[in-house]
Tab-separated table of C-alpha atoms in Angstrom:
chain	number	residue	atom	x	y	z
A	19	MET	CA	156.937	147.746	122.378
A	20	ALA	CA	159.503	144.729	120.288
A	21	ARG	CA	157.979	142.847	123.466
A	22	ARG	CA	154.501	144.076	122.734
A	23	LYS	CA	155.103	142.915	119.107
A	24	ARG	CA	156.705	139.333	120.324
A	25	ARG	CA	153.612	138.880	123.079
A	26	LEU	CA	151.183	139.836	120.090
A	27	LEU	CA	152.938	137.307	117.404
A	28	ALA	CA	153.235	134.460	120.266
A	29	ALA	CA	149.009	135.025	121.208
A	30	THR	CA	148.414	135.116	117.122
A	31	CYS	CA	150.568	132.376	116.577
A	32	LEU	CA	148.585	130.036	119.307
A	33	ALA	CA	144.895	131.194	118.849
A	34	ILE	CA	146.297	130.133	114.595
A	35	ALA	CA	147.675	126.783	115.691
A	36	GLY	CA	144.327	126.623	118.302
A	37	ILE	CA	141.808	127.219	115.008
A	38	MET	CA	144.066	124.543	112.876
A	39	GLY	CA	144.587	122.038	115.506
A	40	SER	CA	141.148	121.603	116.652
A	41	GLY	CA	140.320	119.490	114.010
A	42	ALA	CA	142.844	117.167	115.270
A	43	GLY	CA	141.609	117.285	119.074
A	44	ARG	CA	138.353	116.509	118.124
A	45	ALA	CA	139.924	113.625	115.744
A	46	ALA	CA	141.133	112.236	118.608
A	47	SER	CA	138.193	111.979	120.607
A	48	ILE	CA	136.280	109.891	117.655
A	49	SER	CA	136.269	106.423	119.587
A	50	ASN	CA	138.761	103.921	117.314
A	51	ASP	CA	139.260	105.975	114.610
A	52	VAL	CA	136.471	105.095	113.069
A	53	VAL	CA	132.358	106.512	113.291
A	54	LYS	CA	130.321	103.281	112.393
A	55	ILE	CA	126.495	103.518	111.177
A	56	GLY	CA	124.251	100.579	111.433
A	57	VAL	CA	121.003	100.120	109.103
A	58	MET	CA	118.552	97.909	110.891
A	59	ASN	CA	115.750	96.441	109.611
A	60	ASP	CA	114.341	93.933	108.043
A	61	GLN	CA	115.774	93.109	104.700
A	62	TYR	CA	114.380	89.846	103.156
A	63	GLY	CA	110.957	89.590	105.067
A	64	PRO	CA	107.291	91.605	104.410
A	65	GLY	CA	109.134	95.114	105.643
A	66	ALA	CA	112.211	94.378	102.946
A	67	GLU	CA	110.034	96.853	100.051
A	68	VAL	CA	109.822	99.631	101.827
A	69	THR	CA	112.969	99.132	104.547
A	70	GLY	CA	115.569	96.455	103.581
A	71	PRO	CA	118.425	97.460	100.893
A	72	GLY	CA	116.764	100.369	99.925
A	73	SER	CA	117.668	102.058	103.177
A	74	VAL	CA	121.415	100.784	103.215
A	75	TYR	CA	121.921	102.096	99.465
A	76	ALA	CA	120.346	105.771	100.930
A	77	ALA	CA	123.045	105.555	104.251
A	78	ARG	CA	125.834	104.520	101.663
A	79	LEU	CA	124.862	108.354	99.294
A	80	ALA	CA	124.177	109.849	102.485
A	81	ILE	CA	128.234	109.004	103.453
A	82	GLU	CA	129.498	109.126	100.041
A	83	ASP	CA	127.674	113.232	99.874
A	84	PHE	CA	129.339	114.164	103.867
A	85	GLY	CA	132.959	112.034	102.273
A	86	PRO	CA	134.626	109.074	103.541
A	87	THR	CA	135.887	110.613	106.774
A	88	VAL	CA	135.413	112.695	109.222
A	89	HIS	CA	138.241	114.462	111.416
A	90	GLY	CA	139.854	112.075	109.723
A	91	ALA	CA	138.366	109.304	111.443
A	92	LYS	CA	137.050	107.010	108.641
A	93	ILE	CA	133.392	106.584	108.053
A	94	GLU	CA	132.137	102.788	108.366
A	95	LEU	CA	128.372	100.958	107.316
A	96	VAL	CA	127.384	97.811	108.919
A	97	VAL	CA	123.753	96.174	108.333
A	98	GLY	CA	121.256	94.415	110.383
A	99	ASP	CA	118.407	92.247	109.765
A	100	HIS	CA	116.025	91.569	113.103
A	101	GLN	CA	112.903	89.971	110.962
A	102	THR	CA	110.726	91.999	112.781
A	103	LYS	CA	111.166	90.170	116.446
A	104	ALA	CA	111.945	92.847	119.364
A	105	ASP	CA	114.547	90.138	120.795
A	106	LEU	CA	116.252	89.440	117.717
A	107	GLY	CA	116.491	93.358	117.368
A	108	SER	CA	117.864	94.208	120.478
A	109	ALA	CA	119.771	91.599	120.846
A	110	VAL	CA	121.610	92.507	117.496
A	111	ALA	CA	121.999	96.533	118.710
A	112	ARG	CA	123.324	95.218	122.015
A	113	LYS	CA	126.751	93.622	120.198
A	114	TRP	CA	126.654	96.631	117.731
A	115	TYR	CA	126.770	99.000	120.729
A	116	ASP	CA	128.807	96.843	123.148
A	117	SER	CA	130.710	94.948	120.851
A	118	ASP	CA	131.695	96.114	117.264
A	119	GLY	CA	131.934	99.651	117.980
A	120	VAL	CA	128.353	101.322	116.160
A	121	ASP	CA	128.043	104.178	117.101
A	122	MET	CA	124.611	105.027	116.042
A	123	ILE	CA	121.369	103.291	114.167
A	124	ALA	CA	119.374	104.057	111.772
A	125	ASP	CA	115.897	102.807	110.372
A	126	ILE	CA	114.485	99.728	112.064
A	127	GLY	CA	110.950	99.943	110.530
A	128	SER	CA	109.109	98.308	113.248
A	129	SER	CA	107.918	100.266	115.937
A	130	ALA	CA	108.157	96.947	118.428
A	131	VAL	CA	111.633	96.979	117.467
A	132	SER	CA	112.063	100.349	117.667
A	133	LEU	CA	111.185	100.611	121.440
A	134	ALA	CA	113.647	97.695	122.220
A	135	VAL	CA	116.157	99.541	120.509
A	136	GLN	CA	115.349	102.807	122.106
A	137	SER	CA	115.301	101.478	125.721
A	138	LEU	CA	119.176	99.779	124.885
A	139	ALA	CA	120.132	103.235	123.505
A	140	ARG	CA	119.123	105.330	126.107
A	141	GLU	CA	121.231	102.761	129.214
A	142	ARG	CA	123.863	103.119	126.119
A	143	GLY	CA	123.999	106.131	125.628
A	144	LYS	CA	124.126	105.374	122.125
A	145	VAL	CA	122.044	107.463	118.698
A	146	VAL	CA	119.066	105.879	117.610
A	147	MET	CA	117.053	107.182	114.828
A	148	HIS	CA	113.820	106.102	113.911
A	149	VAL	CA	112.764	106.385	109.819
A	150	GLY	CA	110.286	103.563	109.063
A	151	SER	CA	108.909	103.164	112.364
A	152	ALA	CA	105.452	105.240	113.382
A	153	THR	CA	104.684	104.490	116.926
A	154	ASP	CA	104.424	107.926	118.377
A	155	ARG	CA	105.872	106.227	121.657
A	156	ILE	CA	109.829	107.483	120.525
A	157	PHE	CA	109.047	110.553	121.029
A	158	GLY	CA	106.661	110.597	123.590
A	159	GLN	CA	106.157	108.872	126.830
A	160	ASP	CA	109.087	106.498	125.389
A	161	CYS	CA	111.474	109.328	124.729
A	162	SER	CA	115.552	108.979	124.611
A	163	PRO	CA	117.856	112.183	124.913
A	164	THR	CA	119.985	110.080	122.366
A	165	GLY	CA	116.391	108.864	120.227
A	166	PHE	CA	114.843	110.520	117.336
A	167	MET	CA	111.581	109.924	115.228
A	168	TRP	CA	112.763	111.391	111.622
A	169	LEU	CA	109.703	110.328	108.829
A	170	TYR	CA	106.351	109.919	110.733
A	171	ASP	CA	104.553	108.551	113.058
A	172	THR	CA	100.508	107.543	113.963
A	173	TYR	CA	99.332	111.214	115.040
A	174	ALA	CA	100.835	113.155	112.396
A	175	ILE	CA	99.615	110.809	109.787
A	176	ALA	CA	95.924	110.769	110.815
A	177	GLN	CA	96.283	114.719	111.224
A	178	ALA	CA	97.661	114.859	107.744
A	179	LEU	CA	95.251	112.716	105.940
A	180	ALA	CA	91.883	114.192	107.954
A	181	LYS	CA	93.551	117.711	107.336
A	182	GLY	CA	94.971	117.446	104.126
A	183	ASN	CA	92.010	115.649	102.524
A	184	VAL	CA	89.417	118.180	104.295
A	185	ALA	CA	91.529	120.810	102.957
A	186	VAL	CA	90.972	119.661	99.033
A	187	GLY	CA	87.407	119.140	99.188
A	188	GLY	CA	87.140	116.121	100.834
A	189	LYS	CA	84.472	116.675	103.828
A	190	THR	CA	82.749	113.652	104.255
A	191	TRP	CA	83.796	110.763	105.160
A	192	PHE	CA	83.569	106.799	105.996
A	193	ILE	CA	85.881	104.969	107.979
A	194	LEU	CA	86.626	101.458	107.769
A	195	ALA	CA	88.664	100.014	110.374
A	196	VAL	CA	90.146	96.708	111.456
A	197	ASP	CA	88.910	95.718	114.584
A	198	TYR	CA	92.068	95.812	116.498
A	199	ALA	CA	93.892	98.500	118.824
A	200	PHE	CA	95.679	100.201	116.092
A	201	GLY	CA	92.207	100.699	114.159
A	202	HIS	CA	90.365	101.738	117.409
A	203	SER	CA	93.134	104.144	118.308
A	204	MET	CA	93.195	105.878	114.332
A	205	GLU	CA	88.976	105.759	113.513
A	206	ALA	CA	89.277	107.983	116.824
A	207	GLN	CA	91.637	109.870	115.841
A	208	LEU	CA	90.469	110.340	112.447
A	209	LYS	CA	86.692	111.439	114.128
A	210	LYS	CA	88.273	114.099	116.161
A	211	ILE	CA	90.163	115.737	113.434
A	212	VAL	CA	87.741	115.907	110.725
A	213	ALA	CA	85.118	116.927	112.398
A	214	ASP	CA	87.820	119.927	114.107
A	215	THR	CA	88.684	120.724	110.468
A	216	GLY	CA	85.087	121.362	109.236
A	217	GLY	CA	84.523	117.723	108.076
A	218	GLN	CA	82.144	115.099	108.635
A	219	VAL	CA	81.879	111.535	109.636
A	220	VAL	CA	78.853	110.145	108.050
A	221	GLY	CA	79.521	106.547	108.992
A	222	SER	CA	81.751	104.031	110.055
A	223	VAL	CA	82.440	100.006	110.275
A	224	ARG	CA	84.711	97.588	111.836
A	225	HIS	CA	86.119	94.255	110.269
A	226	PRO	CA	88.071	92.030	111.839
A	227	LEU	CA	91.754	91.162	111.322
A	228	ASN	CA	93.213	89.400	108.430
A	229	ALA	CA	89.630	89.850	106.468
A	230	SER	CA	89.282	87.845	103.129
A	231	ASP	CA	85.933	89.262	102.173
A	232	PHE	CA	85.292	93.023	102.382
A	233	SER	CA	82.112	93.128	99.695
A	234	SER	CA	79.802	94.360	102.575
A	235	PHE	CA	81.632	96.992	104.542
A	236	VAL	CA	82.607	98.309	101.006
A	237	LEU	CA	79.100	98.612	100.050
A	238	GLN	CA	78.014	100.303	103.392
A	239	ALA	CA	80.917	103.010	102.560
A	240	GLN	CA	79.578	103.200	99.165
A	241	ALA	CA	76.322	103.643	99.985
A	242	SER	CA	77.364	106.254	102.958
A	243	LYS	CA	78.259	108.729	99.799
A	244	ALA	CA	81.045	109.942	101.443
A	245	ASN	CA	83.564	111.788	99.761
A	246	ILE	CA	86.772	109.955	101.806
A	247	ILE	CA	86.414	106.866	102.449
A	248	ALA	CA	89.311	105.927	105.104
A	249	LEU	CA	91.170	102.568	105.690
A	250	ALA	CA	92.295	102.288	109.033
A	251	ASN	CA	94.371	99.268	108.572
A	252	ALA	CA	97.079	98.230	106.812
A	253	GLY	CA	99.163	95.094	105.328
A	254	PRO	CA	97.038	92.904	103.596
A	255	ASP	CA	93.583	94.116	105.008
A	256	THR	CA	94.114	97.378	103.013
A	257	VAL	CA	95.789	95.573	99.746
A	258	ASN	CA	92.422	93.904	99.868
A	259	ALA	CA	90.126	96.852	100.994
A	260	ILE	CA	91.698	98.473	97.922
A	261	LYS	CA	91.317	95.429	95.469
A	262	GLN	CA	87.665	94.615	96.158
A	263	ALA	CA	86.540	98.666	96.701
A	264	ALA	CA	88.073	98.848	92.792
A	265	GLU	CA	85.764	95.851	91.380
A	266	PHE	CA	83.298	98.096	92.839
A	267	ASP	CA	84.446	101.100	90.831
A	268	VAL	CA	84.721	103.101	93.896
A	269	HIS	CA	86.463	105.939	92.583
A	270	GLY	CA	84.676	105.606	89.123
A	271	ARG	CA	81.425	106.685	91.342
A	272	GLY	CA	83.355	109.949	92.719
A	273	GLN	CA	84.416	108.628	96.148
A	274	ASN	CA	88.251	108.456	97.138
A	275	LEU	CA	90.146	105.996	99.384
A	276	ALA	CA	92.731	107.482	102.001
A	277	ALA	CA	95.173	104.596	103.346
A	278	THR	CA	96.728	105.332	106.755
A	279	THR	CA	99.775	102.890	106.023
A	280	PHE	CA	100.763	102.735	102.402
A	281	TYR	CA	103.933	102.966	100.552
A	282	LEU	CA	104.962	103.570	96.484
A	283	PRO	CA	106.205	99.670	96.182
A	284	ASN	CA	102.836	98.679	96.913
A	285	VAL	CA	100.574	101.387	94.314
A	286	HIS	CA	103.535	99.447	91.947
A	287	SER	CA	102.163	95.744	92.934
A	288	LEU	CA	98.224	96.480	92.621
A	289	GLY	CA	98.987	98.812	89.369
A	290	LEU	CA	97.373	101.990	88.386
A	291	GLN	CA	94.093	100.791	87.449
A	292	THR	CA	93.138	99.263	90.814
A	293	ALA	CA	95.108	102.105	93.319
A	294	GLN	CA	93.550	105.169	91.074
A	295	GLY	CA	92.135	107.823	93.380
A	296	LEU	CA	93.979	106.420	96.452
A	297	ARG	CA	94.917	109.248	98.678
A	298	ILE	CA	98.063	108.424	100.676
A	299	VAL	CA	100.175	110.489	103.116
A	300	THR	CA	104.326	110.525	102.258
A	301	GLY	CA	106.891	112.468	103.286
A	302	PHE	CA	108.596	112.069	100.057
A	303	TYR	CA	108.050	111.455	96.464
A	304	TRP	CA	110.986	111.061	94.188
A	305	ASP	CA	109.176	112.962	91.095
A	306	ARG	CA	108.241	116.216	93.552
A	307	ASN	CA	111.580	118.481	92.244
A	308	ASP	CA	114.574	118.840	91.021
A	309	ASP	CA	116.419	117.566	94.096
A	310	THR	CA	114.117	114.969	94.975
A	311	ARG	CA	114.706	113.622	91.205
A	312	ALA	CA	118.636	114.072	91.236
A	313	PHE	CA	118.927	111.935	94.470
A	314	ASP	CA	116.738	109.095	93.090
A	315	LYS	CA	118.674	109.039	89.450
A	316	ARG	CA	121.820	108.037	91.742
A	317	PHE	CA	119.416	105.925	94.291
A	318	ARG	CA	118.250	103.892	91.144
A	319	LYS	CA	121.745	102.712	89.874
A	320	LEU	CA	122.034	100.834	93.347
A	321	SER	CA	118.313	99.579	93.726
A	322	GLY	CA	117.925	98.314	90.222
A	323	GLY	CA	115.879	100.880	88.437
A	324	VAL	CA	113.673	101.145	91.913
A	325	PRO	CA	112.630	104.246	92.913
A	326	ALA	CA	113.105	105.672	96.786
A	327	ASP	CA	110.292	105.885	99.006
A	328	HIS	CA	110.246	108.002	101.734
A	329	VAL	CA	111.283	105.715	103.845
A	330	HIS	CA	115.071	105.163	102.192
A	331	ALA	CA	115.096	109.638	101.594
A	332	GLY	CA	114.488	109.887	105.440
A	333	VAL	CA	117.282	107.336	106.309
A	334	TYR	CA	119.287	109.173	103.516
A	335	SER	CA	118.618	112.725	105.884
A	336	ALA	CA	119.043	111.231	109.213
A	337	VAL	CA	122.394	109.383	108.611
A	338	LEU	CA	123.475	113.060	107.030
A	339	ALA	CA	122.058	114.875	109.685
A	340	TYR	CA	124.687	112.694	112.259
A	341	LEU	CA	127.104	112.707	109.769
A	342	ARG	CA	127.303	116.354	109.983
A	343	ALA	CA	126.720	116.526	114.264
A	344	VAL	CA	129.670	114.273	114.556
A	345	GLN	CA	131.482	116.967	112.723
A	346	ALA	CA	130.438	120.194	114.133
A	347	ALA	CA	130.764	118.657	118.030
A	348	GLY	CA	134.328	117.202	117.299
A	349	THR	CA	133.197	113.609	118.519
A	350	ASP	CA	131.657	110.422	118.122
A	351	ASP	CA	129.793	110.747	122.226
A	352	GLY	CA	126.078	109.808	121.562
A	353	ALA	CA	125.409	112.614	124.578
A	354	LYS	CA	126.819	114.939	122.958
A	355	VAL	CA	126.210	114.433	119.229
A	356	ALA	CA	122.472	114.176	120.304
A	357	GLU	CA	123.188	117.738	121.585
A	358	THR	CA	124.551	119.117	118.397
A	359	ILE	CA	121.918	116.712	115.787
A	360	LYS	CA	118.769	119.250	117.345
A	361	SER	CA	120.999	122.489	117.493
A	362	LEU	CA	121.944	122.042	113.859
A	363	PRO	CA	119.112	123.120	111.147
A	364	VAL	CA	118.113	119.904	108.565
A	365	ASN	CA	118.107	121.480	104.917
A	366	ASP	CA	118.290	118.661	102.426
A	367	MET	CA	116.046	117.331	99.736
A	368	PHE	CA	113.910	115.731	102.482
A	369	ALA	CA	113.357	117.883	104.856
A	370	GLU	CA	113.730	121.511	103.502
A	371	GLY	CA	114.813	124.001	106.234
A	372	ALA	CA	113.525	121.870	108.867
A	373	LYS	CA	114.182	121.737	112.860
A	374	VAL	CA	114.732	118.739	115.250
A	375	ARG	CA	112.635	119.222	118.667
A	376	LYS	CA	113.653	118.834	122.290
A	377	ASP	CA	112.426	115.193	122.476
A	378	GLY	CA	113.904	114.085	119.561
A	379	ARG	CA	110.951	114.978	116.856
A	380	LEU	CA	112.213	116.415	113.361
A	381	MET	CA	110.107	119.052	112.677
A	382	ASN	CA	109.917	117.632	108.888
A	383	ASP	CA	106.690	118.390	106.279
A	384	LEU	CA	104.446	116.046	104.835
A	385	PHE	CA	102.607	115.525	101.974
A	386	LEU	CA	99.110	114.435	100.458
A	387	ALA	CA	99.681	112.633	97.617
A	388	GLU	CA	96.586	111.143	95.251
A	389	VAL	CA	97.671	107.768	93.184
A	390	LYS	CA	97.247	109.086	89.064
A	391	LYS	CA	94.948	107.349	86.706
A	392	PRO	CA	96.845	105.219	84.046
A	393	ALA	CA	96.039	107.632	81.589
A	394	ASP	CA	97.757	110.869	83.614
A	395	SER	CA	100.952	108.376	84.010
A	396	LYS	CA	103.864	109.374	81.785
A	397	GLY	CA	105.411	106.015	82.386
A	398	PRO	CA	107.237	103.810	85.309
A	399	TRP	CA	107.120	104.503	88.539
A	400	ASP	CA	105.439	108.124	87.747
A	401	TYR	CA	102.392	107.390	90.138
A	402	TYR	CA	101.512	110.233	92.428
A	403	ASP	CA	100.131	113.443	92.176
A	404	ILE	CA	100.828	115.866	94.939
A	405	LYS	CA	97.264	117.468	95.986
A	406	THR	CA	99.015	119.186	99.248
A	407	ARG	CA	101.492	119.883	101.984
A	408	LEU	CA	100.958	119.829	105.180
A	409	LYS	CA	103.209	122.064	107.546
A	410	ALA	CA	105.340	120.476	110.923
A	411	SER	CA	103.731	122.771	113.118
A	412	ASP	CA	99.979	121.622	112.130
A	413	ILE	CA	101.031	117.639	112.239
A	414	ILE	CA	102.855	116.584	114.588
A	415	ARG	CA	101.955	116.616	117.957
A	416	PRO	CA	103.170	119.398	119.948
A	417	LEU	CA	105.677	119.387	122.390
A	418	ASP	CA	104.133	119.621	125.765
A	419	GLN	CA	101.239	116.811	124.932
A	420	GLY	CA	103.451	113.989	124.498
A	421	GLY	CA	104.188	112.741	127.941
A	422	CYS	CA	107.884	112.811	127.200
A	423	LYS	CA	109.667	113.830	130.291
A	424	LEU	CA	112.878	115.990	128.300
């Protein structure tokens, strides 16, 4: 009996030691006793307003919420500027992965740079979490076991914009598309989705890239009497089209513009008088609920009063998900952490009760927002009225249709 008790006691002690020592054992597998996260994007150029330093602030908040260490290893944050150049982004990523001990790269914010970094990360077995980039190739034909798409993509934008607007009464459409591959693709997708959801495209027109005069195109759209005038373009073309649509009082005459790529800072620059009635797809709005407002309050202390946009919120969520996966996996080995990210739920103020698919796509909902009239805004940055929520399963490309070999 005494011998049996001694054996039981020894076994119990070993079990307790195993439980208590499991964290220490995992900490030993953290390379160089540090988990190093790199935020890469356009820090000073045209993309800086919607990604840039704001993504760095968001990553800092995620690390602050997780804690300064993981399994006893400290967490470090480094920042890189790719200047929207794929070769420069690759060079930064190569140095980070090969020489500087960076374990994960977040954001990027340029599709061309994202694809280049994804290729390198696949070779190195390193994690990359794309947030501000939108090419659906990241989780399609160019997918990687260690690559993740965390916010939106071209397929989801088209699905959400079309389905969301039709759901709130935008049955008839006129499409104003830029005359190159992006515009052609978005135009074709919108036409199909609008028709599939019970709407009707009553007309379309293409404009040259970097057009300065949209008056004839806007007049055609206005004459169509379509409920929705979709802008299948980006950057200065979108801004110029919105400005000239305001001059023709498109919204005042009962039509809404819908932009495929637009951000809260763009609304701020244009002003509500010009941008009112514009409908956009977003993954986050700072004033949506108590949790988003609490995050934004902390963010503004770092940003000098500028609110977080959806790329910034997405970076926060991605960095937090990565750190939680390192904690659960007990290692910073890229392949093991990536598998753990896919096995854990994502539940934060950006993505509520979401999951990550095998192809690395976060199944997060998107929102259709409409820019408020000046009289409806309660103050600075109170710009959006959320019209409807689009479920991830309804707008994100099905797993078997993307061409991902995973």
